[in-house]
Amino acid sequence: MTEDRLAKLQIWMQEAGIDLIAIGPTPNMRYLLDFAPIADERLCLLLVGPDAVRMVVPSLNAEQTAGHTAVPLNIWEDSDGPAAALREALSAMPAPRRLAVDGAMRADFLLQLEDEIAPQETVDAGALLAPLRQRKSASEIEMLAAAAAQADQAMAAAIEACRPGVTEAEVAWAAEVAFRQAGAEEVLFTLVASGPNGAYPHHHTGQRELQRGDAVVIDLGASLNGYKSDITRMVHLGAPSEEFLEAHEAVHEANQRGRAAVRPGVGAQDVDHAARSVLETRGYDEYFVHRTGHGLGLEIHEPPWIMAGNDVPLAEGMVFSVEPGAYIPRQFGIRIEDIVVVTEAGVRTLTGYDHELVVKE
Ligand code: ZN
Ligand code: ZN
């Protein structure tokens, strides 16, 4: 499977006039090799040429790397430094005129590479990799579904923990424990934004105690086999106001309309428009301050971007969030977020937790 990915990349790089692609130990490497060593300051590069592939790897990670890939390794020792191994790897390929680099790798890796080669042009490899990574295989979709099921469990635990007098951090901890118990390999974020804090889409979960009358935004994500989860649901402590219920209804409908617009061939921006126009009609557009969604896979945010101006046609296997919101300064915030897959027939929603507002005493 990963040989196919490398082979496709080699065809596409030639079509794009790229002579060399340099990939660090990032989600791009994990995608191409099904493995990436733990990233640190030691030079670790997958070098993809039109006819050859090499990997420069520090000796402490060499054995583990060799167990995951048949790509020839150029191994270096801490006491020697990476320059000779890098030079040897590059000698297997023609001198590159156009270099494409992994935008997520360390800048000093690029500087070390440029000590050895002098390309006329350096571009972001993201444009080459996005078309490959955007369309998930059946096995990737099942991994994302398993990650989403964990997020549902963590959401149940977080909602259970919400009550007056409990801090945001304590609610976040309940979600974190649930993720770990369900087998998540890494908990990425447990955002709990209560009352007026909810008006910040990226609030830093803190020591505020939940109070009766609070709307609580809970946005959770973790990693399972490298694949990410992301879900947002709403809780209200005590009876909600008319004003809150109206806004909640608008966001809820925007989420449903956004997801209902998903099918192959529709532009990414049309999903944004479907969700946004509900909020416009109901007078909340000025409070919806971010794009409708982002792709999800080995990274929590990756293409396709679900926003105005992105006319990329949706295709079977694309996975992304639909997460409209309304943020009323100093009062409350609302966001309802799901992860969806584009299917042949239309759409499948991976996040399963009930969408209705949870009202607790
Ligand atoms: Zn998201
Ligand atoms: Zn989220």
Tab-separated table of C-alpha atoms and ligand atoms in Angstrom:
chain	number	residue	atom	x	y	z
A	1	MET	CA	0.000	0.000	0.000
A	2	THR	CA	2.735	2.451	0.938
A	3	GLU	CA	4.745	1.425	-2.172
A	4	ASP	CA	1.714	2.606	-4.173
A	5	ARG	CA	1.796	5.962	-2.404
A	6	LEU	CA	5.505	6.474	-3.093
A	7	ALA	CA	5.062	5.325	-6.709
A	8	LYS	CA	2.175	7.753	-7.247
A	9	LEU	CA	4.207	10.566	-5.734
A	10	GLN	CA	7.087	9.783	-8.110
A	11	ILE	CA	4.750	10.021	-11.120
A	12	TRP	CA	3.204	13.272	-9.918
A	13	MET	CA	6.539	14.906	-9.067
A	14	GLN	CA	7.709	14.354	-12.630
A	15	GLU	CA	4.509	15.855	-13.985
A	16	ALA	CA	5.080	18.857	-11.691
A	17	GLY	CA	8.745	19.208	-12.740
A	18	ILE	CA	10.049	18.443	-9.224
A	19	ASP	CA	13.427	16.655	-9.034
A	20	LEU	CA	13.598	15.958	-5.313
A	21	ILE	CA	11.150	15.802	-2.412
A	22	ALA	CA	12.433	16.017	1.166
A	23	ILE	CA	10.117	14.777	3.915
A	24	GLY	CA	10.816	15.021	7.671
A	25	PRO	CA	9.464	12.716	10.414
A	26	THR	CA	5.999	14.296	10.155
A	27	PRO	CA	2.494	13.078	9.233
A	28	ASN	CA	3.666	13.206	5.598
A	29	MET	CA	6.331	10.577	6.345
A	30	ARG	CA	3.846	8.534	8.331
A	31	TYR	CA	1.515	8.630	5.333
A	32	LEU	CA	4.187	7.605	2.828
A	33	LEU	CA	5.877	4.878	4.923
A	34	ASP	CA	3.137	3.949	7.411
A	35	PHE	CA	5.758	4.903	9.975
A	36	ALA	CA	7.736	7.894	11.208
A	37	PRO	CA	10.432	7.811	13.911
A	38	ILE	CA	9.980	10.070	16.952
A	39	ALA	CA	10.990	13.528	15.749
A	40	ASP	CA	13.830	15.377	17.453
A	41	GLU	CA	16.731	17.611	16.396
A	42	ARG	CA	18.600	14.736	14.695
A	43	LEU	CA	18.412	14.917	10.914
A	44	CYS	CA	15.864	12.424	9.609
A	45	LEU	CA	14.821	12.789	5.967
A	46	LEU	CA	12.990	10.719	3.424
A	47	LEU	CA	14.405	11.746	0.036
A	48	VAL	CA	12.254	10.949	-2.979
A	49	GLY	CA	13.770	11.319	-6.436
A	50	PRO	CA	12.145	10.388	-9.752
A	51	ASP	CA	13.848	6.959	-9.792
A	52	ALA	CA	15.277	6.479	-6.308
A	53	VAL	CA	14.152	6.739	-2.704
A	54	ARG	CA	16.531	6.990	0.268
A	55	MET	CA	16.168	7.712	3.941
A	56	VAL	CA	18.733	9.478	6.104
A	57	VAL	CA	18.231	8.302	9.652
A	58	PRO	CA	20.104	8.625	12.970
A	59	SER	CA	21.482	5.283	14.179
A	60	LEU	CA	19.352	5.191	17.328
A	61	ASN	CA	16.211	4.948	15.155
A	62	ALA	CA	17.709	2.830	12.362
A	63	GLU	CA	16.710	-0.648	13.501
A	64	GLN	CA	13.133	0.354	14.230
A	65	THR	CA	12.886	2.167	10.881
A	66	ALA	CA	14.267	-0.834	8.985
A	67	GLY	CA	11.477	-2.928	10.534
A	68	HIS	CA	8.867	-0.696	8.898
A	69	THR	CA	10.200	0.091	5.452
A	70	ALA	CA	12.223	-1.409	2.617
A	71	VAL	CA	13.578	2.045	1.647
A	72	PRO	CA	17.435	1.929	1.730
A	73	LEU	CA	18.752	3.724	4.808
A	74	ASN	CA	21.763	6.033	5.099
A	75	ILE	CA	22.545	5.794	8.787
A	76	TRP	CA	24.587	8.282	10.826
A	77	GLU	CA	26.036	8.259	14.340
A	78	ASP	CA	25.718	11.083	16.863
A	79	SER	CA	29.528	11.307	17.025
A	80	ASP	CA	29.870	11.792	13.243
A	81	GLY	CA	26.949	14.072	12.394
A	82	PRO	CA	24.634	13.618	9.409
A	83	ALA	CA	26.530	15.375	6.570
A	84	ALA	CA	28.271	12.286	5.103
A	85	ALA	CA	25.104	10.146	5.250
A	86	LEU	CA	23.109	12.918	3.617
A	87	ARG	CA	25.700	13.319	0.852
A	88	GLU	CA	25.695	9.581	0.210
A	89	ALA	CA	21.881	9.499	-0.039
A	90	LEU	CA	21.860	12.446	-2.436
A	91	SER	CA	24.485	10.772	-4.640
A	92	ALA	CA	21.790	8.240	-5.647
A	93	MET	CA	19.815	11.017	-7.363
A	94	PRO	CA	20.482	13.687	-9.999
A	95	ALA	CA	21.330	17.180	-8.700
A	96	PRO	CA	17.920	18.786	-8.118
A	97	ARG	CA	16.874	22.028	-9.772
A	98	ARG	CA	13.427	22.093	-8.208
A	99	LEU	CA	13.153	20.894	-4.621
A	100	ALA	CA	9.869	20.292	-2.787
A	101	VAL	CA	10.063	20.264	1.013
A	102	ASP	CA	7.742	19.095	3.750
A	103	GLY	CA	6.281	22.288	5.240
A	104	ALA	CA	5.913	20.602	8.628
A	105	MET	CA	9.571	19.591	9.041
A	106	ARG	CA	12.144	21.521	11.051
A	107	ALA	CA	13.716	24.516	9.296
A	108	ASP	CA	17.227	23.366	10.302
A	109	PHE	CA	16.714	20.153	8.289
A	110	LEU	CA	16.208	22.319	5.206
A	111	LEU	CA	19.309	24.372	6.073
A	112	GLN	CA	21.394	21.168	6.336
A	113	LEU	CA	19.995	19.997	3.001
A	114	GLU	CA	20.876	23.320	1.393
A	115	ASP	CA	24.461	22.915	2.612
A	116	GLU	CA	24.670	19.973	0.190
A	117	ILE	CA	22.518	21.064	-2.739
A	118	ALA	CA	21.678	24.384	-4.352
A	119	PRO	CA	18.270	24.078	-6.037
A	120	GLN	CA	17.117	26.942	-8.261
A	121	GLU	CA	13.723	26.801	-6.663
A	122	THR	CA	12.258	25.388	-3.442
A	123	VAL	CA	8.516	24.799	-3.128
A	124	ASP	CA	6.121	23.348	-0.553
A	125	ALA	CA	5.557	19.605	-1.041
A	126	GLY	CA	2.064	20.037	0.403
A	127	ALA	CA	0.546	20.703	-3.008
A	128	LEU	CA	1.903	17.365	-4.299
A	129	LEU	CA	0.802	15.397	-1.253
A	130	ALA	CA	-2.632	16.962	-0.649
A	131	PRO	CA	-4.411	15.214	-3.551
A	132	LEU	CA	-3.057	11.866	-2.272
A	133	ARG	CA	-3.762	12.449	1.400
A	134	GLN	CA	-7.179	14.091	0.987
A	135	ARG	CA	-8.868	10.968	-0.341
A	136	LYS	CA	-8.749	8.339	2.368
A	137	SER	CA	-8.616	4.610	1.669
A	138	ALA	CA	-11.213	2.269	3.189
A	139	SER	CA	-8.774	1.270	5.946
A	140	GLU	CA	-7.989	4.897	6.774
A	141	ILE	CA	-11.729	5.632	7.021
A	142	GLU	CA	-12.173	2.734	9.435
A	143	MET	CA	-9.328	4.094	11.589
A	144	LEU	CA	-10.974	7.533	11.589
A	145	ALA	CA	-14.309	5.904	12.517
A	146	ALA	CA	-12.638	4.116	15.444
A	147	ALA	CA	-11.068	7.408	16.565
A	148	ALA	CA	-14.480	9.120	16.316
A	149	ALA	CA	-16.056	6.390	18.460
A	150	GLN	CA	-13.433	7.098	21.148
A	151	ALA	CA	-14.300	10.790	20.965
A	152	ASP	CA	-17.977	9.924	21.507
A	153	GLN	CA	-17.002	8.075	24.691
A	154	ALA	CA	-14.841	10.960	25.887
A	155	MET	CA	-17.711	13.372	25.182
A	156	ALA	CA	-20.091	11.266	27.276
A	157	ALA	CA	-17.597	11.379	30.160
A	158	ALA	CA	-17.093	15.142	29.856
A	159	ILE	CA	-20.831	15.846	29.754
A	160	GLU	CA	-21.339	13.553	32.743
A	161	ALA	CA	-18.717	15.585	34.667
A	162	CYS	CA	-20.420	18.958	34.036
A	163	ARG	CA	-22.119	20.380	37.107
A	164	PRO	CA	-22.026	23.645	39.089
A	165	GLY	CA	-18.819	24.047	41.122
A	166	VAL	CA	-16.648	21.787	38.929
A	167	THR	CA	-13.810	23.553	37.087
A	168	GLU	CA	-13.290	23.514	33.324
A	169	ALA	CA	-10.005	21.676	33.968
A	170	GLU	CA	-11.809	18.930	35.897
A	171	VAL	CA	-14.278	18.396	33.035
A	172	ALA	CA	-11.333	18.271	30.613
A	173	TRP	CA	-9.620	15.675	32.818
A	174	ALA	CA	-12.718	13.432	32.737
A	175	ALA	CA	-12.526	13.501	28.927
A	176	GLU	CA	-8.780	12.822	28.984
A	177	VAL	CA	-9.171	9.796	31.248
A	178	ALA	CA	-11.968	8.409	29.051
A	179	PHE	CA	-9.816	8.807	25.924
A	180	ARG	CA	-6.915	6.982	27.585
A	181	GLN	CA	-9.133	4.208	28.911
A	182	ALA	CA	-10.563	3.735	25.406
A	183	GLY	CA	-6.989	3.280	24.110
A	184	ALA	CA	-6.171	6.672	22.591
A	185	GLU	CA	-2.410	6.917	22.005
A	186	GLU	CA	-2.353	10.689	22.523
A	187	VAL	CA	-4.947	13.190	23.760
A	188	LEU	CA	-4.551	16.290	21.598
A	189	PHE	CA	-6.936	18.799	23.151
A	190	THR	CA	-9.761	18.896	25.670
A	191	LEU	CA	-11.273	22.346	25.294
A	192	VAL	CA	-13.914	23.217	27.887
A	193	ALA	CA	-15.180	26.805	27.601
A	194	SER	CA	-17.867	27.758	30.109
A	195	GLY	CA	-20.184	30.773	30.173
A	196	PRO	CA	-18.533	33.894	28.701
A	197	ASN	CA	-15.342	31.885	27.944
A	198	GLY	CA	-17.331	30.121	25.227
A	199	ALA	CA	-17.238	33.305	23.149
A	200	TYR	CA	-13.532	32.550	22.437
A	201	PRO	CA	-13.485	29.806	19.779
A	202	HIS	CA	-10.015	28.739	21.024
A	203	HIS	CA	-10.385	29.286	24.761
A	204	HIS	CA	-7.615	27.908	27.025
A	205	THR	CA	-9.365	25.566	29.439
A	206	GLY	CA	-8.807	26.918	32.932
A	207	GLN	CA	-9.838	27.030	36.574
A	208	ARG	CA	-13.224	28.736	36.118
A	209	GLU	CA	-15.950	26.918	38.041
A	210	LEU	CA	-19.077	26.034	36.093
A	211	GLN	CA	-22.188	27.870	37.302
A	212	ARG	CA	-25.906	27.428	36.865
A	213	GLY	CA	-26.832	29.482	33.768
A	214	ASP	CA	-23.626	28.581	31.870
A	215	ALA	CA	-23.526	27.300	28.327
A	216	VAL	CA	-20.499	24.997	28.050
A	217	VAL	CA	-18.661	24.324	24.772
A	218	ILE	CA	-16.806	20.983	24.834
A	219	ASP	CA	-14.400	20.329	21.940
A	220	LEU	CA	-12.318	17.131	22.137
A	221	GLY	CA	-9.736	15.385	20.004
A	222	ALA	CA	-7.253	12.545	20.292
A	223	SER	CA	-5.130	10.262	18.135
A	224	LEU	CA	-5.565	6.536	17.462
A	225	ASN	CA	-3.072	4.750	15.157
A	226	GLY	CA	-2.019	8.233	14.012
A	227	TYR	CA	-5.554	9.156	12.931
A	228	LYS	CA	-7.287	12.043	14.666
A	229	SER	CA	-10.714	12.698	16.174
A	230	ASP	CA	-12.510	16.025	16.658
A	231	ILE	CA	-16.003	16.627	18.067
A	232	THR	CA	-17.832	19.555	19.699
A	233	ARG	CA	-21.064	19.398	21.671
A	234	MET	CA	-23.004	21.795	23.922
A	235	VAL	CA	-24.162	21.498	27.514
A	236	HIS	CA	-26.283	23.995	29.457
A	237	LEU	CA	-26.475	24.126	33.248
A	238	GLY	CA	-29.933	25.175	34.381
A	239	ALA	CA	-32.720	26.393	32.114
A	240	PRO	CA	-31.371	28.147	28.999
A	241	SER	CA	-32.561	31.643	28.016
A	242	GLU	CA	-34.714	32.253	24.931
A	243	GLU	CA	-31.771	34.107	23.394
A	244	PHE	CA	-29.462	31.130	23.866
A	245	LEU	CA	-32.014	28.638	22.547
A	246	GLU	CA	-32.542	30.694	19.378
A	247	ALA	CA	-28.807	30.837	18.695
A	248	HIS	CA	-28.396	27.151	19.485
A	249	GLU	CA	-31.202	26.234	17.099
A	250	ALA	CA	-29.527	28.287	14.342
A	251	VAL	CA	-26.137	26.580	14.824
A	252	HIS	CA	-27.783	23.163	15.041
A	253	GLU	CA	-29.584	23.751	11.752
A	254	ALA	CA	-26.375	25.110	10.157
A	255	ASN	CA	-24.600	21.882	11.156
A	256	GLN	CA	-27.376	19.744	9.640
A	257	ARG	CA	-27.592	21.792	6.421
A	258	GLY	CA	-23.810	21.766	6.049
A	259	ARG	CA	-23.633	17.986	6.364
A	260	ALA	CA	-26.650	17.510	4.078
A	261	ALA	CA	-24.853	19.463	1.334
A	262	VAL	CA	-21.962	16.973	1.229
A	263	ARG	CA	-21.713	14.690	-1.811
A	264	PRO	CA	-19.162	13.973	-4.546
A	265	GLY	CA	-18.710	16.802	-7.062
A	266	VAL	CA	-19.980	19.593	-4.800
A	267	GLY	CA	-17.401	22.327	-4.143
A	268	ALA	CA	-15.861	22.564	-0.657
A	269	GLN	CA	-17.098	26.158	-0.522
A	270	ASP	CA	-20.690	25.022	-1.148
A	271	VAL	CA	-20.692	23.154	2.168
A	272	ASP	CA	-19.473	26.341	3.866
A	273	HIS	CA	-22.206	28.293	2.111
A	274	ALA	CA	-24.926	25.809	3.101
A	275	ALA	CA	-24.025	26.149	6.776
A	276	ARG	CA	-23.257	29.874	6.720
A	277	SER	CA	-26.450	30.895	4.939
A	278	VAL	CA	-28.561	29.464	7.797
A	279	LEU	CA	-26.688	31.705	10.236
A	280	GLU	CA	-27.014	34.660	7.835
A	281	THR	CA	-30.773	34.212	7.491
A	282	ARG	CA	-31.149	34.076	11.254
A	283	GLY	CA	-28.927	37.075	11.898
A	284	TYR	CA	-25.878	35.340	13.391
A	285	ASP	CA	-23.439	35.628	10.486
A	286	GLU	CA	-21.320	38.299	12.210
A	287	TYR	CA	-20.869	35.892	15.139
A	288	PHE	CA	-19.608	33.023	12.982
A	289	VAL	CA	-15.969	34.028	12.758
A	290	HIS	CA	-14.219	30.982	11.270
A	291	ARG	CA	-14.379	28.631	8.284
A	292	THR	CA	-16.985	25.853	8.420
A	293	GLY	CA	-14.477	23.026	8.549
A	294	HIS	CA	-11.098	21.434	7.946
A	295	GLY	CA	-9.881	18.107	6.617
A	296	LEU	CA	-8.913	15.473	9.168
A	297	GLY	CA	-6.639	12.464	8.926
A	298	LEU	CA	-3.069	12.025	10.164
A	299	GLU	CA	-3.302	15.719	11.055
A	300	ILE	CA	-6.015	17.445	13.011
A	301	HIS	CA	-6.146	20.261	10.433
A	302	GLU	CA	-5.332	19.399	6.810
A	303	PRO	CA	-6.913	19.932	3.371
A	304	PRO	CA	-9.617	20.164	2.200
A	305	TRP	CA	-10.523	23.511	3.794
A	306	ILE	CA	-14.281	23.983	3.954
A	307	MET	CA	-14.499	27.687	3.261
A	308	ALA	CA	-15.535	30.359	0.764
A	309	GLY	CA	-13.081	30.579	-2.125
A	310	ASN	CA	-12.161	26.882	-2.082
A	311	ASP	CA	-13.817	25.389	-5.167
A	312	VAL	CA	-12.046	22.013	-4.854
A	313	PRO	CA	-14.712	19.448	-5.770
A	314	LEU	CA	-15.468	16.989	-2.989
A	315	ALA	CA	-14.548	13.419	-3.873
A	316	GLU	CA	-15.307	10.045	-2.363
A	317	GLY	CA	-13.043	9.342	0.615
A	318	MET	CA	-12.506	12.957	1.681
A	319	VAL	CA	-12.903	13.412	5.447
A	320	PHE	CA	-13.509	16.767	7.114
A	321	SER	CA	-15.283	18.598	9.916
A	322	VAL	CA	-18.517	20.562	9.706
A	323	GLU	CA	-18.412	22.923	12.681
A	324	PRO	CA	-20.506	26.060	12.459
A	325	GLY	CA	-20.590	28.266	15.548
A	326	ALA	CA	-21.866	31.512	17.008
A	327	TYR	CA	-19.805	33.487	19.513
A	328	ILE	CA	-21.634	36.234	21.383
A	329	PRO	CA	-19.026	38.425	23.139
A	330	ARG	CA	-19.138	38.339	26.965
A	331	GLN	CA	-22.176	36.028	26.952
A	332	PHE	CA	-21.709	32.587	25.457
A	333	GLY	CA	-20.427	30.548	22.550
A	334	ILE	CA	-21.993	27.715	20.603
A	335	ARG	CA	-20.344	25.218	18.258
A	336	ILE	CA	-21.577	21.850	17.031
A	337	GLU	CA	-18.911	19.845	15.234
A	338	ASP	CA	-19.015	16.554	13.374
A	339	ILE	CA	-16.591	14.609	11.207
A	340	VAL	CA	-17.984	13.434	7.877
A	341	VAL	CA	-16.786	11.243	4.994
A	342	VAL	CA	-17.788	11.819	1.390
A	343	THR	CA	-19.300	8.553	0.131
A	344	GLU	CA	-20.468	7.445	-3.291
A	345	ALA	CA	-24.061	8.068	-2.186
A	346	GLY	CA	-23.382	11.332	-0.347
A	347	VAL	CA	-22.185	11.515	3.216
A	348	ARG	CA	-21.466	9.419	6.305
A	349	THR	CA	-21.125	11.095	9.706
A	350	LEU	CA	-18.426	9.426	11.835
A	351	THR	CA	-19.110	11.262	15.104
A	352	GLY	CA	-22.104	9.616	16.707
A	353	TYR	CA	-22.849	11.553	19.885
A	354	ASP	CA	-26.381	13.002	19.972
A	355	HIS	CA	-26.600	16.586	18.642
A	356	GLU	CA	-29.334	17.877	20.932
A	357	LEU	CA	-28.447	20.387	23.608
A	358	VAL	CA	-27.821	18.619	26.930
A	359	VAL	CA	-29.535	20.541	29.741
A	360	LYS	CA	-28.343	19.627	33.245
A	361	GLU	CA	-29.291	20.952	36.650
B	1	ZN	ZN	-12.339	20.931	14.205
B	2	ZN	ZN	-12.937	20.698	17.304
